[in-house]
Short mmCIF file of C-alpha atoms in Angstrom, two decimals:
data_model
loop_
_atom_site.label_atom_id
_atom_site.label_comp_id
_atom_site.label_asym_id
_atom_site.label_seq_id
_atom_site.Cartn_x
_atom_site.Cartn_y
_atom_site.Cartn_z
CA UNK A 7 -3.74 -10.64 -5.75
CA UNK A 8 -4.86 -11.73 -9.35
CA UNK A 9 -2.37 -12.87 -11.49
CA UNK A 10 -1.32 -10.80 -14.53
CA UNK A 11 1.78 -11.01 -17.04
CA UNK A 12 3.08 -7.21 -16.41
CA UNK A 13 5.66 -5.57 -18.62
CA UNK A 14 6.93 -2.26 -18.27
CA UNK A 15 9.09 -1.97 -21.10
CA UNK A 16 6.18 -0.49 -22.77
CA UNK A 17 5.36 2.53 -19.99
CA UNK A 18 1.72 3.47 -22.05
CA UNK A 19 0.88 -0.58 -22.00
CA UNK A 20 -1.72 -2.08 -20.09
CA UNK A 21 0.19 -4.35 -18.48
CA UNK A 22 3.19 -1.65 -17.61
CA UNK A 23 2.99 -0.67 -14.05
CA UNK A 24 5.58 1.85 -13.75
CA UNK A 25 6.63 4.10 -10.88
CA UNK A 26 4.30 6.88 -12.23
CA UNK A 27 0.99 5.17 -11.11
CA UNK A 28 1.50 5.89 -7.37
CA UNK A 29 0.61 9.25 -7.69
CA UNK A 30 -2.57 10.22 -6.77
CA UNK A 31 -3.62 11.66 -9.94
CA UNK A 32 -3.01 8.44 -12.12
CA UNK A 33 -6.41 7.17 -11.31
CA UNK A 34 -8.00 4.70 -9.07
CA UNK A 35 -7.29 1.15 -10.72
CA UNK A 36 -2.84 1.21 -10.78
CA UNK A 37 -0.21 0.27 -8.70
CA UNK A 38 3.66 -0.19 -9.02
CA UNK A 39 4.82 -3.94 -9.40
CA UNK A 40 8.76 -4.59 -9.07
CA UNK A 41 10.46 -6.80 -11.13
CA UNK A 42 9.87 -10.75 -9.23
CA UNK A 43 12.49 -11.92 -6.65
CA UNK A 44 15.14 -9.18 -6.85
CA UNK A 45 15.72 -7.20 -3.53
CA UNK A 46 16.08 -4.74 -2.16
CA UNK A 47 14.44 -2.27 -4.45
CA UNK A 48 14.64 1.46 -3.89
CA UNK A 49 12.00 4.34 -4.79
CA UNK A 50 13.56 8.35 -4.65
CA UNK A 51 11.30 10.89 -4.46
CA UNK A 52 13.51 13.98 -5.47
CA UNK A 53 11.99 17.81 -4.79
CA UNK A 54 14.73 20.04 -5.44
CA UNK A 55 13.64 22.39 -2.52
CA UNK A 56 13.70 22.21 0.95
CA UNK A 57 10.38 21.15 2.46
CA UNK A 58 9.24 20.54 6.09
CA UNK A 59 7.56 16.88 5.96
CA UNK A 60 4.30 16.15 8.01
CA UNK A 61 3.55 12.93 6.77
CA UNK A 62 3.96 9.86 4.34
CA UNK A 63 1.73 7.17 3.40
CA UNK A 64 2.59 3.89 1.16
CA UNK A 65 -0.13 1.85 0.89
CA UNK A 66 0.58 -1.35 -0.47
CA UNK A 67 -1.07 -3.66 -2.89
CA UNK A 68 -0.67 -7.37 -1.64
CA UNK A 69 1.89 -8.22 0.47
CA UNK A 70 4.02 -5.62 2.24
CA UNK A 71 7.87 -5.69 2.59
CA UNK A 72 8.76 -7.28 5.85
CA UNK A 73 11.48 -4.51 6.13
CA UNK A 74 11.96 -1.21 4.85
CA UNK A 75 13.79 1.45 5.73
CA UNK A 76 12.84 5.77 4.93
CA UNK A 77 15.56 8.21 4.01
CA UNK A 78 15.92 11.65 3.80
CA UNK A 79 18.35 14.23 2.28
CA UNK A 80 18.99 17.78 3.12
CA UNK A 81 21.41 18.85 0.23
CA UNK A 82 19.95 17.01 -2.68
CA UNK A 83 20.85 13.36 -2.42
CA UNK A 84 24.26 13.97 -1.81
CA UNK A 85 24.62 12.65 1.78
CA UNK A 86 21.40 10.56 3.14
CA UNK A 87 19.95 9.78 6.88
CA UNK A 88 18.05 7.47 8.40
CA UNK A 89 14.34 8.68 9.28
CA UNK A 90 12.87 5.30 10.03
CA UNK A 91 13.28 1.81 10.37
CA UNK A 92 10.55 -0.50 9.97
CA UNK A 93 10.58 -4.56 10.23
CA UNK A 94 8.85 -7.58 11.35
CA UNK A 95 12.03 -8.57 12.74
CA UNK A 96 13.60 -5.34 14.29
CA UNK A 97 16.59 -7.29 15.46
CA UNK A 98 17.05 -9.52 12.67
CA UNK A 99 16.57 -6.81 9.62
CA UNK A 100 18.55 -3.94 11.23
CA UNK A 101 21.00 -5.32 14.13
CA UNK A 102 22.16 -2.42 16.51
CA UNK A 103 19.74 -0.10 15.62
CA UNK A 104 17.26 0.43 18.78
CA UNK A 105 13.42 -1.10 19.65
CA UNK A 106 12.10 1.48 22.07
CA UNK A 107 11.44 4.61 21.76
CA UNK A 108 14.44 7.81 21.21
CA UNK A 109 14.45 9.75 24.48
CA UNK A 110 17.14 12.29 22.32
CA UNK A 111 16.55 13.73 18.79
CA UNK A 112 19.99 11.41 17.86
CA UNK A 113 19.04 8.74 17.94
CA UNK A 114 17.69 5.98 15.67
CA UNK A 115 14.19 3.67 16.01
CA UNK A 116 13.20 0.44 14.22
CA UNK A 117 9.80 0.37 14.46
CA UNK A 118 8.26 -3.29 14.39
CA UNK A 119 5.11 -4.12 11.83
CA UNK A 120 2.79 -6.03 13.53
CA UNK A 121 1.97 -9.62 12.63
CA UNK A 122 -0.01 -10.24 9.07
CA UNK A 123 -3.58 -10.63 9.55
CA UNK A 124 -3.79 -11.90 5.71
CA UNK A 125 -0.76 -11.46 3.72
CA UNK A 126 -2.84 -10.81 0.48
CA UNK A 127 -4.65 -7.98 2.15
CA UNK A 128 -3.40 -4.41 1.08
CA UNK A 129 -1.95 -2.58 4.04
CA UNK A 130 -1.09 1.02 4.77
CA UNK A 131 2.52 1.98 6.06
CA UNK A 132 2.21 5.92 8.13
CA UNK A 133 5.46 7.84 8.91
CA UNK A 134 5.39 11.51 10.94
CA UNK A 135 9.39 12.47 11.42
CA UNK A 136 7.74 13.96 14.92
CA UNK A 137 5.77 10.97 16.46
CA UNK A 138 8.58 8.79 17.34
CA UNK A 139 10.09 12.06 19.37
CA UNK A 140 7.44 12.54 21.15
CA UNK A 141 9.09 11.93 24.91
CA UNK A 142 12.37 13.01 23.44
CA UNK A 143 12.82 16.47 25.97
CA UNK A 144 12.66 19.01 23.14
CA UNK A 145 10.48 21.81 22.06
CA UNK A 146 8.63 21.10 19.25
CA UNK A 147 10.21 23.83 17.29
CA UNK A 148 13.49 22.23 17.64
CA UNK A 149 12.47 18.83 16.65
CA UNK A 150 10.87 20.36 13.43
CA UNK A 151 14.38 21.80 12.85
CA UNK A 152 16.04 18.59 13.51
CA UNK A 153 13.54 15.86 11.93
CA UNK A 154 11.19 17.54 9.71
CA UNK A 155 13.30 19.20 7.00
CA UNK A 156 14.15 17.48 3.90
CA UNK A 157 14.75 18.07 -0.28
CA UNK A 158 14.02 14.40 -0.77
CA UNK A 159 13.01 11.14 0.43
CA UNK A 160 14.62 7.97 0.23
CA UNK A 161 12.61 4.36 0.51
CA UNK A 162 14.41 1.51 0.21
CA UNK A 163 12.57 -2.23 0.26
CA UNK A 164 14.91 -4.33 1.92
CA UNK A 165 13.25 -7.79 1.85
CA UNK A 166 10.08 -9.09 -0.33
CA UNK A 167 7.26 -9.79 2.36
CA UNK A 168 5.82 -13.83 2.70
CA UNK A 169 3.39 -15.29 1.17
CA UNK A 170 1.28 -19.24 1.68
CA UNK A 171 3.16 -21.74 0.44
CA UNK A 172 0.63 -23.89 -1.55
CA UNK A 173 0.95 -27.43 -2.72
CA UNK A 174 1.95 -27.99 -6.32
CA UNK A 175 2.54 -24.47 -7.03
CA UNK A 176 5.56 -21.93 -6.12
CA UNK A 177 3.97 -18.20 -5.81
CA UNK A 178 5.75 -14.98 -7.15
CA UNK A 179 7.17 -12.88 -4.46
CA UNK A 180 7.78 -8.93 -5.54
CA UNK A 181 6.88 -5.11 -4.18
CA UNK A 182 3.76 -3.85 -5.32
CA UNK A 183 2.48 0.13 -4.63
CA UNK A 184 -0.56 2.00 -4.84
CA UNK A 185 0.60 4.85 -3.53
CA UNK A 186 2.98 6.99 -2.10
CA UNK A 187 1.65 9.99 -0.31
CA UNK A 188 3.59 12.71 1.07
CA UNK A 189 2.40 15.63 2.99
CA UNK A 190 3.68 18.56 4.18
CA UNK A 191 4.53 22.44 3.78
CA UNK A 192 7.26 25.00 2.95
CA UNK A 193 10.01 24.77 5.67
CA UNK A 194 10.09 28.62 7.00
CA UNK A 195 12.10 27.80 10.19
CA UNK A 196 9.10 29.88 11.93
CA UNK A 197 9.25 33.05 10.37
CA UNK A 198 6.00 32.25 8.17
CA UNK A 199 2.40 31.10 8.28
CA UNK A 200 1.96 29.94 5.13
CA UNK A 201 3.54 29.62 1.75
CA UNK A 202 3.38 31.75 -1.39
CA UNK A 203 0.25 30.73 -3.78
CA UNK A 204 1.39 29.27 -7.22
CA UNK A 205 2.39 31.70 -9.93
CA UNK A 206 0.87 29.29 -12.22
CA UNK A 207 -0.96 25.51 -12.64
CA UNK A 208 0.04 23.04 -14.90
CA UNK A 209 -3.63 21.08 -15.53
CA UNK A 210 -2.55 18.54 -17.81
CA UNK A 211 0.54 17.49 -15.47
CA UNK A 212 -0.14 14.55 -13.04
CA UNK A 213 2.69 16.28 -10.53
CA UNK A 214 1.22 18.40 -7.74
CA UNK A 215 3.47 20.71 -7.02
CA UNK A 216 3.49 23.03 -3.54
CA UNK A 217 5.25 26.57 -3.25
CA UNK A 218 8.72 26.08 -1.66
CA UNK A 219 8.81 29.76 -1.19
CA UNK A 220 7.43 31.49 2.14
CA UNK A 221 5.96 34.74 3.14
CA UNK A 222 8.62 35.57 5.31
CA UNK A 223 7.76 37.20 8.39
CA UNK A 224 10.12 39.14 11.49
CA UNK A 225 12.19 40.72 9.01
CA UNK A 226 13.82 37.81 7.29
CA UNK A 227 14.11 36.87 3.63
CA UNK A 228 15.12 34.02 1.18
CA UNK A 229 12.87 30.99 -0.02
CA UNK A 230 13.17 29.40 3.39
CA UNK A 231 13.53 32.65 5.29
CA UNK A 232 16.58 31.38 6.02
CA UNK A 233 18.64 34.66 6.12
CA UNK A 234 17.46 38.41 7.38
CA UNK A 235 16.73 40.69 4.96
CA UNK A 236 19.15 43.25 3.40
CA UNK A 237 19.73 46.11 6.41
CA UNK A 238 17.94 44.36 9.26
CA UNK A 239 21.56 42.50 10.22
CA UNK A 240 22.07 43.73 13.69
CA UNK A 241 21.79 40.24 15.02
CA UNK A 242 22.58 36.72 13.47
CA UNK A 243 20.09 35.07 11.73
CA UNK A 244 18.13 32.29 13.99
CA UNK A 245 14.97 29.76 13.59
CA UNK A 246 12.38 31.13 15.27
CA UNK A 247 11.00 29.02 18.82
CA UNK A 248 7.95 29.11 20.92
CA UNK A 249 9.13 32.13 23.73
CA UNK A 250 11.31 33.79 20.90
CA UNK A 251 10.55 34.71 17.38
CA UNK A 252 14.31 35.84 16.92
CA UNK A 253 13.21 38.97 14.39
CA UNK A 254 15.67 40.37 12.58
CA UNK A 255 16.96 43.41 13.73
CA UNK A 256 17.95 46.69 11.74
CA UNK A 257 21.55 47.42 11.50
CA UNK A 258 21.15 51.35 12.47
CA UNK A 259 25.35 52.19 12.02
CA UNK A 260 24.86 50.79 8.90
CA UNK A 261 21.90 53.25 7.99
CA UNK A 262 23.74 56.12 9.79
CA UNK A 263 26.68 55.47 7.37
CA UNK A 264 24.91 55.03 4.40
CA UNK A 265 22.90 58.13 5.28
CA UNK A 266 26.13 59.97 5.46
CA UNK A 267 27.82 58.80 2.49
CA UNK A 268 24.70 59.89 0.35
CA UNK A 269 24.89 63.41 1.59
CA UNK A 270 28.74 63.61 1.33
CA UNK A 271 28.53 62.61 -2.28
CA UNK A 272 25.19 64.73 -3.03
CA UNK A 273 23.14 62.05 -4.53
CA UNK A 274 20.93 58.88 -3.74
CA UNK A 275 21.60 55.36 -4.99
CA UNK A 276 20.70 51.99 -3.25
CA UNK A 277 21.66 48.35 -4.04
CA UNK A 278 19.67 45.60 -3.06
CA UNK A 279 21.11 42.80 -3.23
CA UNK A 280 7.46 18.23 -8.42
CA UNK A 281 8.12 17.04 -7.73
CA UNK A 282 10.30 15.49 -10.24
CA UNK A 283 8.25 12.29 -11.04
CA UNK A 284 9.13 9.61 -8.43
CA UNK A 285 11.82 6.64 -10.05
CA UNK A 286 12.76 3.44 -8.94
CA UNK A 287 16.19 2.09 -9.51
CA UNK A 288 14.88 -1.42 -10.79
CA UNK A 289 12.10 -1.60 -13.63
CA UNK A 290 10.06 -4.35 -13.46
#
């Protein structure tokens, strides 16, 4: 990695290399550069929404982290979970947290980075919430359920990867990003095939935003057709699975009553009821 006297406290400067340049749309020639030495560094990638999460990608610039660890939240950052742990030293980095794979969705996996080829080479980090399930006996729908859902994602850098030790000369150790990828769709619990186009498209913003908001199918409603829709309440509301979509079903004493309220009373009324930009915690 070539040498270069970065400063962020200047975010428009040459030299800054703020959170902001892993996003895709920043260009081809950035990356993110922590501040030297300082440990463990943390990167929140808050969407306000709850999205179903197929994949992330950090690819590194220069020496990876030889730990890490991937978060996610479900109400908004206000309680946190473990997704993934990843180390060179499983055992040493995270101490009671499991090396093989989870044969049940509860439990936890450090996944171990394989030995550096070159430490200055850039290398690419992949993390599907599903793979590490895979021989964990549950139907895909219900591991989507469990491990897929989230409103925001949590990466904390947990210790500065190594680098040669040449004679004469001490190098710098810090994180360095070139970007952080994240992939996935509106979370419809399997009452939708797609999401909602866009209302409208920012083309001067460097955020891509996806639709959190579903075409809810089976007679269910809400952003996450996460409830059934008004008068279809016969039966509690439930995520759909592979044998059973779980529609909604229509509450017909409900109609019958409203039907006969209406002509008792001689008239008819009804009543229906970005990504924000990725931070880090420590500027370099």
């Amino acid at each position: 990695m070539k040498c270069c006297p970065c400063d962020s406290r200047n975010p428009n400067g040459q030299l800054a290399h703020t959170v902001q340049e892993i996003l895709t749309t920043s260009g081809p020639d950035r990356w993110w550069q922590s501040s030297k030495g300082v440990n463990p560094v943390t990167l929140l990638l808050d969407l306000n929404n709850l999205f179903q999460l197929d994949n992330l990608v950090l690819s590194f610039k220069g020496p990876r982290p030889s730990s890490l660890v991937i978060e996610r939240t479900l109400d908004n950052g206000q309680t946190w979970q473990p997704a993934l742990y990843l180390a060179k030293n499983c055992e040493e980095a995270f101490p009671g947290v499991q090396t093989t794979t989870p044969l049940s969705l509860e439990q936890m996996y450090c996944h171990t980075l394989h030995p550096y080829e070159n430490p200055y080479q850039e290398e690419t980090i992949e993390f599907s919430p599903l793979r590490q399930y895979t021989f964990a006996p549950a139907s895909n729908s219900q591991k989507i359920e469990d491990k897929s859902g989230f409103t925001g994602l949590r990466v904390t850098l947990t210790e500065l990867g190594d680098v040669p030790h040449l004679p004469g000369r001490s190098l710098s150790k810090f994180f360095a990003l070139k970007e952080m990828r994240v992939m996935g769709t509106c979370m419809c619990h399997g009452h939708a095939d797609r999401c909602l186009p866009e209302e409208y498209s920012n083309l001067n913003s460097n955020i891509i935003q996806v639709n959190p908001v579903c075409d809810c199918k089976h007679n269910t409603a809400g952003i996450n057709c996460e409830r059934c829709a008004d008068l279809y309440n016969d039966l509690p509301w439930r995520s759909a699975e592979e044998e059973n979509t779980h529609t909604c079903k229509r509450d017909v004493t409900s109609m019958s009553l409203n039907i006969y309220t209406i002509s008792q009373n001689n008239f008819t009324k009804f009543l229906f009821t970005s990504v924000r930009v990725v931070t880090n915690k420590l500027q370099s």
